[in-house]
Amino acid sequence: MRNEGLSVYLHVPFCAGKCGYCSFYSEPPEAGDVAAYLDALAAEIALWRGLLGPLSPRTLYVGGGTPSLLSPDEWGRLIALLEGLGDWSRLEEATVEANPSSLSDGLLNVWRASFFTRVSLGVQSLDDAELETLGRRHDAKLALEAMERLARSGLRMSVDLIFGIPGQTLRSWAASLRGVLDAGARHVSAYQLTLEPDTPMGLRSPVLPDGYPLYRYTQWFLPRRGFTQYEISSYAPPGGECRHNLAYWRQEDVLALGPAAWGYLKGRRYANPGTLDAYLEAAGRNFPEAKTAGERLGPRARGVEAAILSLRTRWGIDRADFAERWGVPLLKEIEAVLMAIPPHLVRADERSLALTPAGMRVGNAIWSEVLCLL
Ligand code: SF4
């Protein structure tokens, strides 16, 4: 096992309540839940340390759920547990997700005093009516105050926004984009609203507006402010890309910790127990599935997956690297698929195969063509 260059993802499974569109696993914490979660996490970290030896993480991402729901004291314990994984001197980036309704100066101080470099803030919109439609627990004023606090902290600010919300207009979307940049965002993730049928909004089945014009606007506006679209949903000035997410798109090893977390180790994709109760129960048995569970993809499936993940990014498929890892025949098959779609969607040169901005707008349709190779 290669312990250097590993990325670590930790899932914090608590939220104050459920947003109307959310299908991620999270629960409101009851008395004792956070302490029990941290005890189980200590056991999981000790297990992986025993299995893999001391780790030297390159990136860390703490997501959820709402990591900012934990108190500064609870965060102090969480950071001490993470430190127990090994040597953090080679860390390049550590991100924590936060919600505007729970981002405090106390938390920012704890994060800044440890190894965190970056905060990903779930703003989603700066329009109160849209936030209400989404069932968020904050309004635009609270989001602006949280961004101001984060900007003052000196930690790098990444902001999540959602487009395609019922009632949203191009004007309101443009105002949200402008507002987060003016507040100091150095990275923007812009996601189109999609609804799973088991979410409160999905059950109501609202008619979602066409997000295509808003996506086009984003691709036009953010580059004018110095942000490059480096992935289907991600924009940053050069050098400001999220390195942790690049690890996923490059199929690098990611150790998953916490309930419902997904990881990828040595070609094996695995998921931790999907609920807090199941996670606590597995911790009581010292996580017997950790060594064996998961799905091991064959080389062809991994190659096709690598192609699709690379095509999400602006760098696309590096021909020489892909041919070395997955073979020239598969590269030729993928190239044939891409050459059969309209030429303005694909950029092909001697070094790489990548989607153009127009291709990124219809990425899902292109992935399904590549998936036909399986
Ligand atoms: S805060 Fe995030 S994880 Fe929690 S319910 Fe809302 S969208 Fe889901």
Short mmCIF file of C-alpha atoms and ligand atoms in Angstrom, two decimals:
data_model
loop_
_atom_site.label_atom_id
_atom_site.label_comp_id
_atom_site.label_asym_id
_atom_site.label_seq_id
_atom_site.Cartn_x
_atom_site.Cartn_y
_atom_site.Cartn_z
CA MET A 1 0.00 0.00 0.00
CA ARG A 2 1.30 3.43 -0.96
CA ASN A 3 0.89 5.55 2.16
CA GLU A 4 2.25 8.77 0.75
CA GLY A 5 0.12 10.86 -1.53
CA LEU A 6 -3.03 9.37 -0.08
CA SER A 7 -6.14 11.53 0.25
CA VAL A 8 -8.50 11.25 3.21
CA TYR A 9 -12.25 11.89 3.22
CA LEU A 10 -14.14 12.11 6.51
CA HIS A 11 -17.93 12.23 6.67
CA VAL A 12 -19.61 14.08 9.54
CA PRO A 13 -23.17 12.71 9.53
CA PHE A 14 -25.03 15.47 11.37
CA CYS A 15 -27.29 18.28 10.12
CA ALA A 16 -29.61 20.55 12.06
CA GLY A 17 -32.47 19.53 9.72
CA LYS A 18 -33.00 18.27 6.21
CA CYS A 19 -32.91 20.61 3.21
CA GLY A 20 -35.73 19.93 0.78
CA TYR A 21 -33.53 18.64 -2.06
CA CYS A 22 -30.90 16.70 -0.10
CA SER A 23 -30.34 12.98 -0.51
CA PHE A 24 -27.02 12.80 1.38
CA TYR A 25 -27.03 10.84 4.61
CA SER A 26 -27.31 13.04 7.72
CA GLU A 27 -29.34 13.19 10.93
CA PRO A 28 -29.95 15.77 13.66
CA PRO A 29 -27.65 14.71 16.53
CA GLU A 30 -29.29 13.44 19.71
CA ALA A 31 -27.63 13.58 23.14
CA GLY A 32 -24.46 11.50 23.10
CA ASP A 33 -24.41 10.99 19.33
CA VAL A 34 -21.38 13.18 18.64
CA ALA A 35 -19.35 11.58 21.45
CA ALA A 36 -20.29 8.10 20.20
CA TYR A 37 -19.37 9.09 16.63
CA LEU A 38 -15.96 10.37 17.77
CA ASP A 39 -15.32 7.17 19.78
CA ALA A 40 -16.14 5.07 16.71
CA LEU A 41 -13.96 7.27 14.54
CA ALA A 42 -11.06 6.73 16.97
CA ALA A 43 -11.53 2.97 16.52
CA GLU A 44 -11.69 3.31 12.72
CA ILE A 45 -8.52 5.40 12.60
CA ALA A 46 -6.68 2.92 14.85
CA LEU A 47 -7.82 0.09 12.56
CA TRP A 48 -6.54 1.74 9.37
CA ARG A 49 -3.31 2.72 11.05
CA GLY A 50 -2.83 -0.91 12.01
CA LEU A 51 -3.65 -2.12 8.49
CA LEU A 52 -1.73 0.46 6.48
CA GLY A 53 0.90 1.76 8.89
CA PRO A 54 1.37 5.50 9.48
CA LEU A 55 -0.17 7.57 6.69
CA SER A 56 1.12 10.75 5.15
CA PRO A 57 -2.00 12.40 3.68
CA ARG A 58 -1.67 14.78 0.77
CA THR A 59 -5.23 16.10 0.96
CA LEU A 60 -8.01 15.98 3.51
CA TYR A 61 -11.68 16.78 2.97
CA VAL A 62 -14.16 16.83 5.84
CA GLY A 63 -17.67 16.83 4.42
CA GLY A 64 -21.17 15.97 5.47
CA GLY A 65 -23.67 16.53 6.70
CA THR A 66 -22.68 19.74 8.38
CA PRO A 67 -19.20 19.58 9.93
CA SER A 68 -19.69 23.09 11.32
CA LEU A 69 -22.46 21.70 13.56
CA LEU A 70 -19.79 20.30 15.89
CA SER A 71 -18.61 22.65 18.65
CA PRO A 72 -15.03 23.98 18.81
CA ASP A 73 -14.31 21.50 21.65
CA GLU A 74 -15.65 18.58 19.62
CA TRP A 75 -13.54 19.79 16.72
CA GLY A 76 -10.50 19.84 18.99
CA ARG A 77 -11.00 16.13 19.65
CA LEU A 78 -11.71 15.40 15.98
CA ILE A 79 -8.47 17.08 14.89
CA ALA A 80 -6.49 15.17 17.52
CA LEU A 81 -7.95 11.91 16.19
CA LEU A 82 -7.06 12.80 12.60
CA GLU A 83 -3.53 13.69 13.68
CA GLY A 84 -3.25 10.10 14.91
CA LEU A 85 -3.38 8.86 11.31
CA GLY A 86 0.30 9.64 10.88
CA ASP A 87 2.51 12.36 9.47
CA TRP A 88 0.73 15.52 8.28
CA SER A 89 3.86 17.40 7.19
CA ARG A 90 3.24 16.67 3.48
CA LEU A 91 -0.35 17.88 3.51
CA GLU A 92 -1.07 20.13 0.53
CA GLU A 93 -4.69 21.03 1.24
CA ALA A 94 -7.32 20.43 3.93
CA THR A 95 -10.92 21.49 3.38
CA VAL A 96 -13.86 21.53 5.73
CA GLU A 97 -17.49 22.06 4.71
CA ALA A 98 -19.54 24.61 6.61
CA ASN A 99 -23.09 25.90 6.67
CA PRO A 100 -23.71 29.66 6.98
CA SER A 101 -26.08 29.01 9.91
CA SER A 102 -23.36 27.43 12.06
CA LEU A 103 -20.07 28.98 10.94
CA SER A 104 -18.62 30.74 14.01
CA ASP A 105 -15.38 32.61 14.69
CA GLY A 106 -14.63 29.95 17.31
CA LEU A 107 -14.67 27.21 14.66
CA LEU A 108 -12.64 29.26 12.21
CA ASN A 109 -10.00 29.81 14.92
CA VAL A 110 -9.79 26.08 15.66
CA TRP A 111 -9.48 25.20 11.98
CA ARG A 112 -6.92 27.88 11.24
CA ALA A 113 -4.80 26.85 14.25
CA SER A 114 -4.65 23.27 12.91
CA PHE A 115 -3.95 22.06 9.37
CA PHE A 116 -7.05 23.38 7.58
CA THR A 117 -6.42 25.63 4.60
CA ARG A 118 -9.81 25.94 3.02
CA VAL A 119 -13.54 26.16 3.87
CA SER A 120 -16.28 25.12 1.47
CA LEU A 121 -19.37 27.12 2.35
CA GLY A 122 -22.83 25.94 1.29
CA VAL A 123 -24.32 29.27 0.25
CA GLN A 124 -26.44 27.83 -2.62
CA SER A 125 -28.12 31.18 -3.45
CA LEU A 126 -28.20 34.79 -2.34
CA ASP A 127 -31.93 35.09 -3.00
CA ASP A 128 -34.19 34.60 0.03
CA ALA A 129 -37.10 33.15 -1.95
CA GLU A 130 -34.80 30.59 -3.60
CA LEU A 131 -33.27 29.65 -0.23
CA GLU A 132 -36.75 29.11 1.14
CA THR A 133 -37.71 26.97 -1.83
CA LEU A 134 -34.62 24.84 -1.17
CA GLY A 135 -35.51 24.55 2.52
CA ARG A 136 -32.18 26.01 3.65
CA ARG A 137 -31.78 27.08 7.27
CA HIS A 138 -30.29 30.48 6.47
CA ASP A 139 -31.19 33.56 4.49
CA ALA A 140 -28.99 35.65 2.19
CA LYS A 141 -28.00 38.02 4.99
CA LEU A 142 -26.66 35.17 7.12
CA ALA A 143 -24.79 33.79 4.10
CA LEU A 144 -23.17 37.17 3.46
CA GLU A 145 -22.19 37.48 7.12
CA ALA A 146 -20.66 33.99 7.07
CA MET A 147 -18.66 34.86 3.93
CA GLU A 148 -17.44 38.05 5.58
CA ARG A 149 -16.33 36.09 8.66
CA LEU A 150 -14.61 33.49 6.49
CA ALA A 151 -12.85 36.14 4.40
CA ARG A 152 -11.51 37.74 7.61
CA SER A 153 -10.18 34.39 8.85
CA GLY A 154 -7.66 34.15 6.02
CA LEU A 155 -8.74 30.60 5.12
CA ARG A 156 -9.43 30.10 1.41
CA MET A 157 -13.11 30.42 0.57
CA SER A 158 -14.90 28.00 -1.71
CA VAL A 159 -18.62 28.48 -2.25
CA ASP A 160 -21.30 26.05 -3.47
CA LEU A 161 -24.17 27.46 -5.52
CA ILE A 162 -27.23 25.78 -7.05
CA PHE A 163 -28.89 26.68 -10.34
CA GLY A 164 -32.14 25.44 -11.81
CA ILE A 165 -34.19 26.31 -8.68
CA PRO A 166 -37.93 26.83 -9.27
CA GLY A 167 -38.51 30.60 -9.57
CA GLN A 168 -34.85 31.37 -10.24
CA THR A 169 -34.10 33.79 -13.07
CA LEU A 170 -30.96 34.61 -15.01
CA ARG A 171 -30.89 37.92 -13.17
CA SER A 172 -31.06 36.32 -9.71
CA TRP A 173 -28.45 33.71 -10.68
CA ALA A 174 -26.13 36.44 -11.95
CA ALA A 175 -26.62 38.33 -8.67
CA SER A 176 -25.70 35.24 -6.63
CA LEU A 177 -22.56 34.66 -8.69
CA ARG A 178 -21.51 38.30 -8.42
CA GLY A 179 -22.33 38.38 -4.71
CA VAL A 180 -20.13 35.43 -3.76
CA LEU A 181 -17.19 36.73 -5.81
CA ASP A 182 -17.52 40.17 -4.27
CA ALA A 183 -17.54 38.50 -0.83
CA GLY A 184 -14.18 36.85 -1.51
CA ALA A 185 -14.90 33.38 -2.96
CA ARG A 186 -11.77 31.95 -4.60
CA HIS A 187 -13.46 28.78 -5.84
CA VAL A 188 -17.03 28.26 -7.02
CA SER A 189 -18.86 24.95 -7.40
CA ALA A 190 -22.06 25.47 -9.42
CA TYR A 191 -24.42 22.49 -9.33
CA GLN A 192 -27.63 22.01 -11.23
CA LEU A 193 -30.55 21.13 -8.96
CA THR A 194 -31.63 17.53 -9.38
CA LEU A 195 -34.23 15.86 -7.21
CA GLU A 196 -34.22 12.29 -5.95
CA PRO A 197 -37.78 10.99 -5.51
CA ASP A 198 -37.27 10.34 -1.78
CA THR A 199 -36.47 13.97 -0.90
CA PRO A 200 -39.15 16.43 0.33
CA MET A 201 -38.88 18.49 -2.87
CA GLY A 202 -38.78 15.34 -4.99
CA LEU A 203 -41.99 14.11 -3.37
CA ARG A 204 -43.70 17.38 -4.26
CA SER A 205 -42.34 17.00 -7.83
CA PRO A 206 -41.96 20.67 -8.68
CA VAL A 207 -41.28 21.47 -12.31
CA LEU A 208 -37.61 22.37 -12.51
CA PRO A 209 -36.67 25.15 -14.92
CA ASP A 210 -34.21 24.53 -17.72
CA GLY A 211 -30.78 25.13 -16.20
CA TYR A 212 -28.98 25.25 -19.54
CA PRO A 213 -29.02 29.06 -20.00
CA LEU A 214 -27.75 29.56 -16.44
CA TYR A 215 -24.91 27.09 -17.01
CA ARG A 216 -23.96 28.95 -20.20
CA TYR A 217 -24.04 32.23 -18.34
CA THR A 218 -21.74 30.78 -15.64
CA GLN A 219 -19.29 29.64 -18.32
CA TRP A 220 -19.30 33.15 -19.76
CA PHE A 221 -19.26 35.18 -16.56
CA LEU A 222 -16.74 33.44 -14.29
CA PRO A 223 -13.85 33.46 -16.81
CA ARG A 224 -14.39 37.23 -17.13
CA ARG A 225 -13.57 37.41 -13.41
CA GLY A 226 -10.44 35.27 -13.75
CA PHE A 227 -12.02 31.90 -12.95
CA THR A 228 -11.26 28.96 -15.24
CA GLN A 229 -13.78 26.15 -15.59
CA TYR A 230 -11.51 23.23 -14.69
CA GLU A 231 -14.27 20.66 -14.21
CA ILE A 232 -17.89 20.30 -15.17
CA SER A 233 -19.11 22.10 -12.00
CA SER A 234 -15.91 23.73 -10.71
CA TYR A 235 -14.32 27.11 -11.34
CA ALA A 236 -11.18 28.67 -9.85
CA PRO A 237 -8.36 31.01 -10.77
CA PRO A 238 -5.34 29.03 -12.04
CA GLY A 239 -3.69 27.23 -9.11
CA GLY A 240 -6.86 27.45 -6.98
CA GLU A 241 -8.29 24.08 -8.02
CA CYS A 242 -9.51 21.74 -5.28
CA ARG A 243 -6.69 19.17 -5.10
CA HIS A 244 -8.79 16.70 -3.15
CA ASN A 245 -11.36 16.52 -5.92
CA LEU A 246 -8.57 16.15 -8.48
CA ALA A 247 -7.57 12.99 -6.57
CA TYR A 248 -11.02 11.48 -7.30
CA TRP A 249 -10.93 12.48 -10.95
CA ARG A 250 -7.44 10.96 -11.28
CA GLN A 251 -8.48 7.71 -9.56
CA GLU A 252 -5.94 8.20 -6.79
CA ASP A 253 -6.31 6.42 -3.46
CA VAL A 254 -8.84 7.98 -1.07
CA LEU A 255 -9.26 6.62 2.44
CA ALA A 256 -12.88 7.05 3.57
CA LEU A 257 -13.70 7.56 7.24
CA GLY A 258 -17.06 7.97 8.98
CA PRO A 259 -20.59 6.73 8.23
CA ALA A 260 -21.67 6.64 4.56
CA ALA A 261 -18.22 7.67 3.33
CA TRP A 262 -16.94 6.29 0.02
CA GLY A 263 -13.30 5.40 -0.57
CA TYR A 264 -11.03 3.99 -3.24
CA LEU A 265 -7.99 1.97 -2.26
CA LYS A 266 -5.77 0.02 -4.67
CA GLY A 267 -8.50 -0.41 -7.25
CA ARG A 268 -11.15 -1.34 -4.67
CA ARG A 269 -14.10 0.99 -4.26
CA TYR A 270 -15.78 0.63 -0.90
CA ALA A 271 -18.47 2.26 1.22
CA ASN A 272 -18.59 2.53 4.98
CA PRO A 273 -21.79 1.54 6.86
CA GLY A 274 -24.49 3.87 5.59
CA THR A 275 -26.00 5.17 8.86
CA LEU A 276 -24.67 6.30 12.22
CA ASP A 277 -26.26 3.30 13.97
CA ALA A 278 -24.73 0.85 11.49
CA TYR A 279 -21.36 2.59 11.80
CA LEU A 280 -21.42 2.45 15.61
CA GLU A 281 -22.41 -1.20 15.45
CA ALA A 282 -19.54 -1.97 13.03
CA ALA A 283 -17.12 -0.07 15.28
CA GLY A 284 -18.21 -2.31 18.20
CA ARG A 285 -17.02 -5.29 16.09
CA ASN A 286 -13.84 -3.43 15.01
CA PHE A 287 -15.05 -2.95 11.43
CA PRO A 288 -14.61 -6.57 10.26
CA GLU A 289 -15.59 -5.69 6.67
CA ALA A 290 -12.89 -3.04 6.25
CA LYS A 291 -10.34 -5.43 4.76
CA THR A 292 -12.60 -7.22 2.32
CA ALA A 293 -15.77 -5.30 1.43
CA GLY A 294 -16.18 -3.29 -1.72
CA GLU A 295 -16.15 -3.66 -5.43
CA ARG A 296 -13.01 -4.44 -7.38
CA LEU A 297 -13.40 -3.31 -10.98
CA GLY A 298 -11.70 -5.15 -13.82
CA PRO A 299 -9.07 -3.33 -15.90
CA ARG A 300 -11.45 -2.47 -18.74
CA ALA A 301 -14.07 -1.03 -16.39
CA ARG A 302 -11.39 0.95 -14.55
CA GLY A 303 -10.06 2.26 -17.85
CA VAL A 304 -13.53 3.40 -18.99
CA GLU A 305 -14.12 4.97 -15.58
CA ALA A 306 -10.73 6.73 -15.82
CA ALA A 307 -11.72 8.12 -19.23
CA ILE A 308 -15.04 9.48 -17.97
CA LEU A 309 -13.47 11.00 -14.86
CA SER A 310 -10.75 12.65 -16.98
CA LEU A 311 -13.32 13.99 -19.42
CA ARG A 312 -15.00 15.82 -16.53
CA THR A 313 -11.91 18.04 -16.32
CA ARG A 314 -10.55 20.62 -18.70
CA TRP A 315 -7.31 18.60 -19.10
CA GLY A 316 -9.25 15.62 -20.43
CA ILE A 317 -7.58 12.31 -21.29
CA ASP A 318 -3.79 12.50 -21.53
CA ARG A 319 -3.13 10.13 -24.43
CA ALA A 320 0.34 8.96 -23.36
CA ASP A 321 -0.63 8.45 -19.72
CA PHE A 322 -3.88 6.68 -20.60
CA ALA A 323 -2.19 4.38 -23.13
CA GLU A 324 0.42 3.42 -20.57
CA ARG A 325 -2.14 2.63 -17.86
CA TRP A 326 -4.98 1.10 -19.86
CA GLY A 327 -3.54 0.21 -23.23
CA VAL A 328 -3.63 1.66 -26.74
CA PRO A 329 -6.62 -0.45 -27.93
CA LEU A 330 -8.97 1.02 -25.26
CA LEU A 331 -7.68 4.51 -26.00
CA LYS A 332 -8.51 3.99 -29.68
CA GLU A 333 -12.02 2.76 -28.82
CA ILE A 334 -12.68 5.82 -26.66
CA GLU A 335 -11.31 8.11 -29.32
CA ALA A 336 -13.64 6.50 -31.89
CA VAL A 337 -16.64 7.19 -29.63
CA LEU A 338 -15.60 10.82 -29.16
CA MET A 339 -14.93 11.34 -32.86
CA ALA A 340 -18.49 10.19 -33.65
CA ILE A 341 -20.13 13.02 -31.70
CA PRO A 342 -20.47 16.56 -33.10
CA PRO A 343 -16.97 18.04 -33.46
CA HIS A 344 -17.67 21.27 -31.59
CA LEU A 345 -18.16 19.23 -28.39
CA VAL A 346 -14.70 17.65 -28.37
CA ARG A 347 -11.15 18.99 -28.56
CA ALA A 348 -8.69 16.41 -29.86
CA ASP A 349 -4.99 17.07 -30.37
CA GLU A 350 -1.77 15.07 -30.25
CA ARG A 351 -1.55 15.15 -26.47
CA SER A 352 -5.11 14.86 -25.23
CA LEU A 353 -8.82 14.34 -25.76
CA ALA A 354 -11.07 16.75 -23.87
CA LEU A 355 -14.54 18.27 -23.94
CA THR A 356 -15.00 21.84 -25.06
CA PRO A 357 -17.16 24.18 -22.92
CA ALA A 358 -20.07 23.23 -25.20
CA GLY A 359 -19.26 19.55 -24.62
CA MET A 360 -19.29 20.08 -20.84
CA ARG A 361 -22.84 21.41 -21.14
CA VAL A 362 -23.97 18.02 -22.46
CA GLY A 363 -21.47 15.94 -20.49
CA ASN A 364 -24.04 13.42 -19.25
CA ALA A 365 -24.99 12.45 -22.79
CA ILE A 366 -21.32 12.01 -23.70
CA TRP A 367 -20.58 9.82 -20.65
CA SER A 368 -23.41 7.51 -21.62
CA GLU A 369 -21.83 7.04 -25.06
CA VAL A 370 -18.47 6.17 -23.47
CA LEU A 371 -20.19 3.84 -20.98
CA CYS A 372 -21.52 1.80 -23.91
CA LEU A 373 -17.97 0.43 -24.22
CA LEU A 374 -18.55 -1.68 -21.11
S1 SF4 B 1 -26.98 21.07 5.02
FE1 SF4 B 1 -26.17 19.93 3.25
S2 SF4 B 1 -26.03 17.77 3.93
FE2 SF4 B 1 -27.34 18.87 5.42
S3 SF4 B 1 -29.43 18.51 4.70
FE3 SF4 B 1 -28.76 20.47 3.79
S4 SF4 B 1 -27.86 19.92 1.79
FE4 SF4 B 1 -28.05 18.02 3.00
#
